[in-house]
Short mmCIF file of C-alpha atoms in Angstrom, two decimals:
data_model
loop_
_atom_site.label_atom_id
_atom_site.label_comp_id
_atom_site.label_asym_id
_atom_site.label_seq_id
_atom_site.Cartn_x
_atom_site.Cartn_y
_atom_site.Cartn_z
CA MET I 1 12.02 36.55 8.21
CA THR I 2 9.45 34.54 6.25
CA ILE I 3 6.56 32.63 7.79
CA LYS I 4 8.32 29.37 6.89
CA ASN I 5 11.15 30.26 9.27
CA GLU I 6 8.66 30.39 12.14
CA ILE I 7 7.82 26.70 11.76
CA LEU I 8 9.28 24.58 14.55
CA LYS I 9 10.49 21.21 13.27
CA GLU I 10 9.98 19.62 16.70
CA ARG I 11 6.28 20.61 16.72
CA MET I 12 5.36 19.54 13.20
CA PRO I 13 2.00 17.79 12.85
CA ARG I 14 2.29 14.24 11.60
CA HIS I 15 -0.89 14.39 9.54
CA VAL I 16 -2.61 17.35 7.88
CA ALA I 17 -5.98 16.97 6.15
CA ILE I 18 -7.38 19.59 3.79
CA ILE I 19 -10.88 20.26 2.49
CA MET I 20 -10.05 21.97 -0.80
CA ASP I 21 -13.06 24.21 -1.34
CA GLY I 22 -13.81 27.09 -3.67
CA ASN I 23 -12.66 26.08 -7.15
CA GLY I 24 -16.01 26.80 -8.76
CA ARG I 25 -16.50 30.11 -6.97
CA TRP I 26 -12.98 31.22 -7.93
CA ALA I 27 -13.69 30.50 -11.59
CA LYS I 28 -17.03 32.30 -11.45
CA ARG I 29 -15.34 35.42 -10.04
CA GLN I 30 -12.98 35.34 -13.02
CA GLY I 31 -15.90 34.98 -15.43
CA LEU I 32 -14.74 31.48 -16.34
CA ALA I 33 -16.33 28.02 -16.45
CA ARG I 34 -16.08 25.96 -13.26
CA MET I 35 -13.54 23.57 -14.82
CA PHE I 36 -10.98 26.38 -15.01
CA GLY I 37 -11.17 26.56 -11.24
CA HIS I 38 -10.57 22.82 -10.92
CA LYS I 39 -7.56 23.03 -13.26
CA GLN I 40 -6.10 25.88 -11.22
CA GLY I 41 -6.80 23.84 -8.08
CA VAL I 42 -4.61 21.02 -9.44
CA GLU I 43 -1.66 23.42 -9.60
CA VAL I 44 -2.22 24.30 -5.95
CA VAL I 45 -2.27 20.59 -5.04
CA HIS I 46 1.12 20.22 -6.74
CA ASN I 47 2.58 23.16 -4.81
CA ILE I 48 1.17 22.16 -1.41
CA THR I 49 2.30 18.54 -1.85
CA GLU I 50 5.85 19.64 -2.59
CA ALA I 51 5.81 21.99 0.41
CA ALA I 52 4.50 19.25 2.71
CA ALA I 53 7.17 16.83 1.50
CA GLU I 54 9.88 19.43 2.04
CA LEU I 55 8.68 20.07 5.61
CA GLY I 56 8.88 16.35 6.39
CA LEU I 57 5.15 15.88 6.92
CA GLU I 58 4.24 12.19 7.21
CA TYR I 59 0.66 12.31 5.85
CA LEU I 60 -1.26 14.82 3.74
CA THR I 61 -4.89 13.90 3.05
CA LEU I 62 -6.80 15.86 0.41
CA TYR I 63 -10.59 15.75 0.12
CA THR I 64 -10.77 15.56 -3.66
CA PHE I 65 -14.21 14.20 -4.57
CA SER I 66 -17.01 13.23 -2.22
CA THR I 67 -19.70 10.60 -2.72
CA GLU I 68 -22.17 13.51 -2.89
CA ASN I 69 -20.20 15.05 -5.78
CA TRP I 70 -21.50 12.28 -8.05
CA ASN I 71 -24.79 14.22 -7.98
CA ARG I 72 -23.25 17.19 -9.80
CA PRO I 73 -24.08 17.78 -13.51
CA LYS I 74 -22.79 14.85 -15.60
CA GLU I 75 -20.62 17.06 -17.81
CA GLU I 76 -18.79 18.44 -14.76
CA VAL I 77 -18.28 14.97 -13.25
CA ASP I 78 -16.98 13.61 -16.58
CA ALA I 79 -14.60 16.54 -16.94
CA LEU I 80 -13.36 16.08 -13.37
CA MET I 81 -12.66 12.39 -13.96
CA THR I 82 -10.74 13.24 -17.14
CA LEU I 83 -8.76 15.85 -15.22
CA LEU I 84 -7.95 13.29 -12.51
CA VAL I 85 -6.65 10.78 -15.06
CA ASP I 86 -4.51 13.39 -16.82
CA THR I 87 -3.18 14.76 -13.54
CA ILE I 88 -2.18 11.38 -12.12
CA ALA I 89 -0.38 10.46 -15.35
CA LYS I 90 1.45 13.80 -15.35
CA GLU I 91 2.33 13.85 -11.64
CA THR I 92 3.55 10.26 -11.16
CA PRO I 93 7.18 11.07 -12.17
CA THR I 94 7.16 14.05 -9.78
CA LEU I 95 5.89 11.86 -6.93
CA MET I 96 8.71 9.41 -7.64
CA LYS I 97 11.29 12.21 -7.71
CA ASN I 98 10.05 13.58 -4.37
CA ASN I 99 9.81 10.13 -2.71
CA VAL I 100 6.03 10.55 -2.22
CA ARG I 101 3.77 7.51 -1.82
CA LEU I 102 0.23 7.81 -3.20
CA LEU I 103 -2.66 6.29 -1.23
CA THR I 104 -6.42 6.59 -1.71
CA ILE I 105 -9.46 6.27 0.52
CA GLY I 106 -13.04 6.07 -0.71
CA ASP I 107 -15.44 4.01 -2.80
CA LEU I 108 -13.10 3.48 -5.75
CA ASP I 109 -15.45 0.96 -7.35
CA ARG I 110 -17.55 3.90 -8.54
CA LEU I 111 -14.67 5.40 -10.55
CA PRO I 112 -14.56 5.10 -14.34
CA LYS I 113 -12.22 2.28 -15.41
CA ALA I 114 -9.59 4.65 -16.82
CA ALA I 115 -9.39 6.72 -13.64
CA TYR I 116 -9.27 3.61 -11.45
CA ALA I 117 -6.49 2.08 -13.55
CA LYS I 118 -4.37 5.25 -13.39
CA PHE I 119 -4.70 5.45 -9.62
CA VAL I 120 -3.81 1.79 -9.13
CA ASN I 121 -0.82 2.15 -11.46
CA CYS I 122 0.45 5.24 -9.60
CA MET I 123 -0.02 3.59 -6.20
CA GLU I 124 1.93 0.55 -7.38
CA GLN I 125 4.76 2.68 -8.78
CA THR I 126 5.09 4.76 -5.60
CA ALA I 127 4.47 1.93 -3.11
CA GLU I 128 8.12 1.71 -2.02
CA ASN I 129 8.58 5.46 -1.52
CA THR I 130 9.37 6.39 2.09
CA GLY I 131 8.65 10.12 2.26
CA LEU I 132 5.30 11.90 2.42
CA ASN I 133 2.17 9.75 2.20
CA LEU I 134 -0.24 11.63 -0.09
CA VAL I 135 -3.75 10.36 0.63
CA ILE I 136 -6.40 11.21 -1.95
CA ALA I 137 -9.96 11.01 -0.57
CA LEU I 138 -11.83 10.13 -3.73
CA SER I 139 -15.49 9.15 -3.94
CA TYR I 140 -15.32 9.40 -0.16
CA SER I 141 -17.68 10.43 2.59
CA SER I 142 -17.46 9.70 6.29
CA ARG I 143 -21.02 8.39 6.58
CA TRP I 144 -20.30 5.97 3.72
CA GLU I 145 -17.11 4.88 5.50
CA ILE I 146 -18.82 4.36 8.87
CA THR I 147 -21.72 2.51 7.23
CA GLU I 148 -19.27 0.16 5.50
CA ALA I 149 -17.44 -0.35 8.80
CA MET I 150 -20.68 -1.35 10.51
CA LYS I 151 -21.45 -3.83 7.73
CA GLU I 152 -18.02 -5.40 8.15
CA ALA I 153 -18.46 -5.63 11.93
CA VAL I 154 -21.80 -7.42 11.46
CA ARG I 155 -20.22 -9.83 8.95
CA MET I 156 -17.42 -10.60 11.40
CA ALA I 157 -19.93 -11.17 14.20
CA LYS I 158 -22.04 -13.48 12.02
CA ASN I 159 -18.93 -15.51 11.20
CA GLY I 160 -18.05 -15.81 14.87
CA GLN I 161 -14.86 -13.76 14.47
CA ILE I 162 -15.76 -11.21 17.13
CA GLY I 163 -17.97 -10.81 20.17
CA ILE I 164 -19.20 -7.68 21.89
CA GLU I 165 -16.17 -7.79 24.19
CA ASN I 166 -13.90 -7.20 21.17
CA ILE I 167 -15.51 -3.90 20.20
CA ASN I 168 -13.58 -0.83 21.39
CA GLU I 169 -12.19 2.34 19.82
CA GLU I 170 -9.17 0.56 18.38
CA PHE I 171 -11.41 -2.05 16.75
CA VAL I 172 -13.57 0.65 15.15
CA SER I 173 -10.50 2.58 13.94
CA ASP I 174 -9.18 -0.56 12.28
CA LEU I 175 -12.41 -0.83 10.26
CA MET I 176 -11.94 2.65 8.80
CA THR I 177 -10.31 3.24 5.41
CA THR I 178 -7.53 5.08 7.25
CA LYS I 179 -6.41 1.97 9.16
CA GLY I 180 -2.72 2.27 10.01
CA MET I 181 -2.64 6.06 9.59
CA PRO I 182 -2.41 8.53 12.47
CA ASP I 183 -5.50 10.69 12.93
CA PRO I 184 -5.12 14.18 11.45
CA ASP I 185 -3.50 16.64 13.83
CA LEU I 186 -4.72 19.57 11.74
CA LEU I 187 -7.66 20.05 9.40
CA ILE I 188 -7.53 23.00 7.00
CA ARG I 189 -10.60 24.18 5.11
CA THR I 190 -10.48 26.88 2.47
CA SER I 191 -13.17 29.24 1.09
CA GLY I 192 -14.51 30.56 4.40
CA GLU I 193 -17.01 27.75 4.95
CA LEU I 194 -17.17 26.67 8.61
CA ARG I 195 -18.13 23.02 8.40
CA ILE I 196 -16.54 19.57 8.03
CA SER I 197 -18.76 18.37 5.16
CA ASN I 198 -18.90 14.65 5.94
CA PHE I 199 -15.10 14.30 6.03
CA LEU I 200 -13.20 12.00 8.43
CA LEU I 201 -15.79 12.39 11.18
CA TRP I 202 -14.33 9.57 13.29
CA GLN I 203 -10.72 10.59 12.73
CA LEU I 204 -11.16 14.33 13.41
CA ALA I 205 -12.33 13.84 17.01
CA TYR I 206 -9.35 15.77 18.46
CA SER I 207 -7.96 17.49 15.38
CA GLU I 208 -7.23 21.20 15.41
CA LEU I 209 -9.43 23.04 12.89
CA TYR I 210 -8.15 25.92 10.75
CA PHE I 211 -10.48 27.89 8.47
CA THR I 212 -9.35 30.43 5.90
CA ASP I 213 -11.30 32.70 3.55
CA CYS I 214 -8.91 31.86 0.69
CA LEU I 215 -10.55 29.98 -2.14
CA TRP I 216 -8.54 26.86 -2.96
CA PRO I 217 -7.02 28.25 -6.21
CA GLU I 218 -5.74 31.19 -4.11
CA PHE I 219 -4.26 28.99 -1.36
CA THR I 220 -0.52 29.54 -1.59
CA VAL I 221 2.36 27.72 0.06
CA GLU I 222 2.69 30.73 2.39
CA GLU I 223 -0.93 30.24 3.46
CA PHE I 224 -0.12 26.59 4.15
CA TYR I 225 2.82 27.64 6.30
CA LYS I 226 0.55 30.08 8.18
CA ALA I 227 -1.81 27.23 9.06
CA ILE I 228 1.10 25.13 10.36
CA VAL I 229 2.40 28.02 12.50
CA ASP I 230 -1.10 28.67 13.87
CA TYR I 231 -1.37 24.98 14.79
CA GLN I 232 1.98 25.09 16.59
CA HIS I 233 0.77 27.92 18.83
CA ARG I 234 -2.20 25.91 20.10
CA GLU I 235 -2.33 23.80 23.24
CA ARG I 236 -3.61 20.30 22.53
CA ARG I 237 -5.18 18.91 25.70
CA PHE I 238 -7.15 15.85 24.53
CA GLY I 239 -9.65 16.30 27.37
CA LYS I 240 -7.01 17.02 30.03
CA THR I 241 -6.40 20.33 31.83
CA SER I 242 -3.62 22.73 30.89
CA GLU I 243 -1.80 21.83 34.08
CA GLN I 244 -1.84 18.12 33.22
CA VAL I 245 -0.50 18.76 29.74
CA LYS I 246 2.31 20.96 31.03
#
């Protein structure tokens, strides 16, 4: 019996978010340049996306490039952007074949024109797909997102569109880049780091957290299944007692 067979369809999470960490460290352990780790990481993204689609997951959000990552050495950032463009062009037919819709969250205005154009083209091509929603968090950070949400709320207040009585949790959620998406049920982080790293801070309020020592290039489909099974054995109480949940 494989770990996949332990997954209960009736207890599947709707939304899984992943912090894909460890590409550079994996490459360094192999005596390779950091970009080799990123290229290997792309293969893992392909495999995990196909597995998520096969399981019937509704949303898979991947933390691909943070706003802080722009501070990395220019040659690494340029190489990453080139890799993104090439990957999107290569993977678009596969997304169409697997009925996957591509979405993005983040400050896309900071992307190079070529990368931005490829993402927009892929999103347009896959817009009618009805299977897995693959959400790429690109040039994203939660503090940036919350700051932008506050600016929008102030603009709306200045224009007389809202008053203080309109501000509640639903209002704030609707100002986030994830508007219309369910909050993640499960967050997975690879590489053994035990932190959230400025990712979906509002949305992760009641998410289950799963940390693994696997570096992202080592994260197999079986490891993904293990995280799902672990999630399914947890009791989600959302502030209630066990007795209330049962």
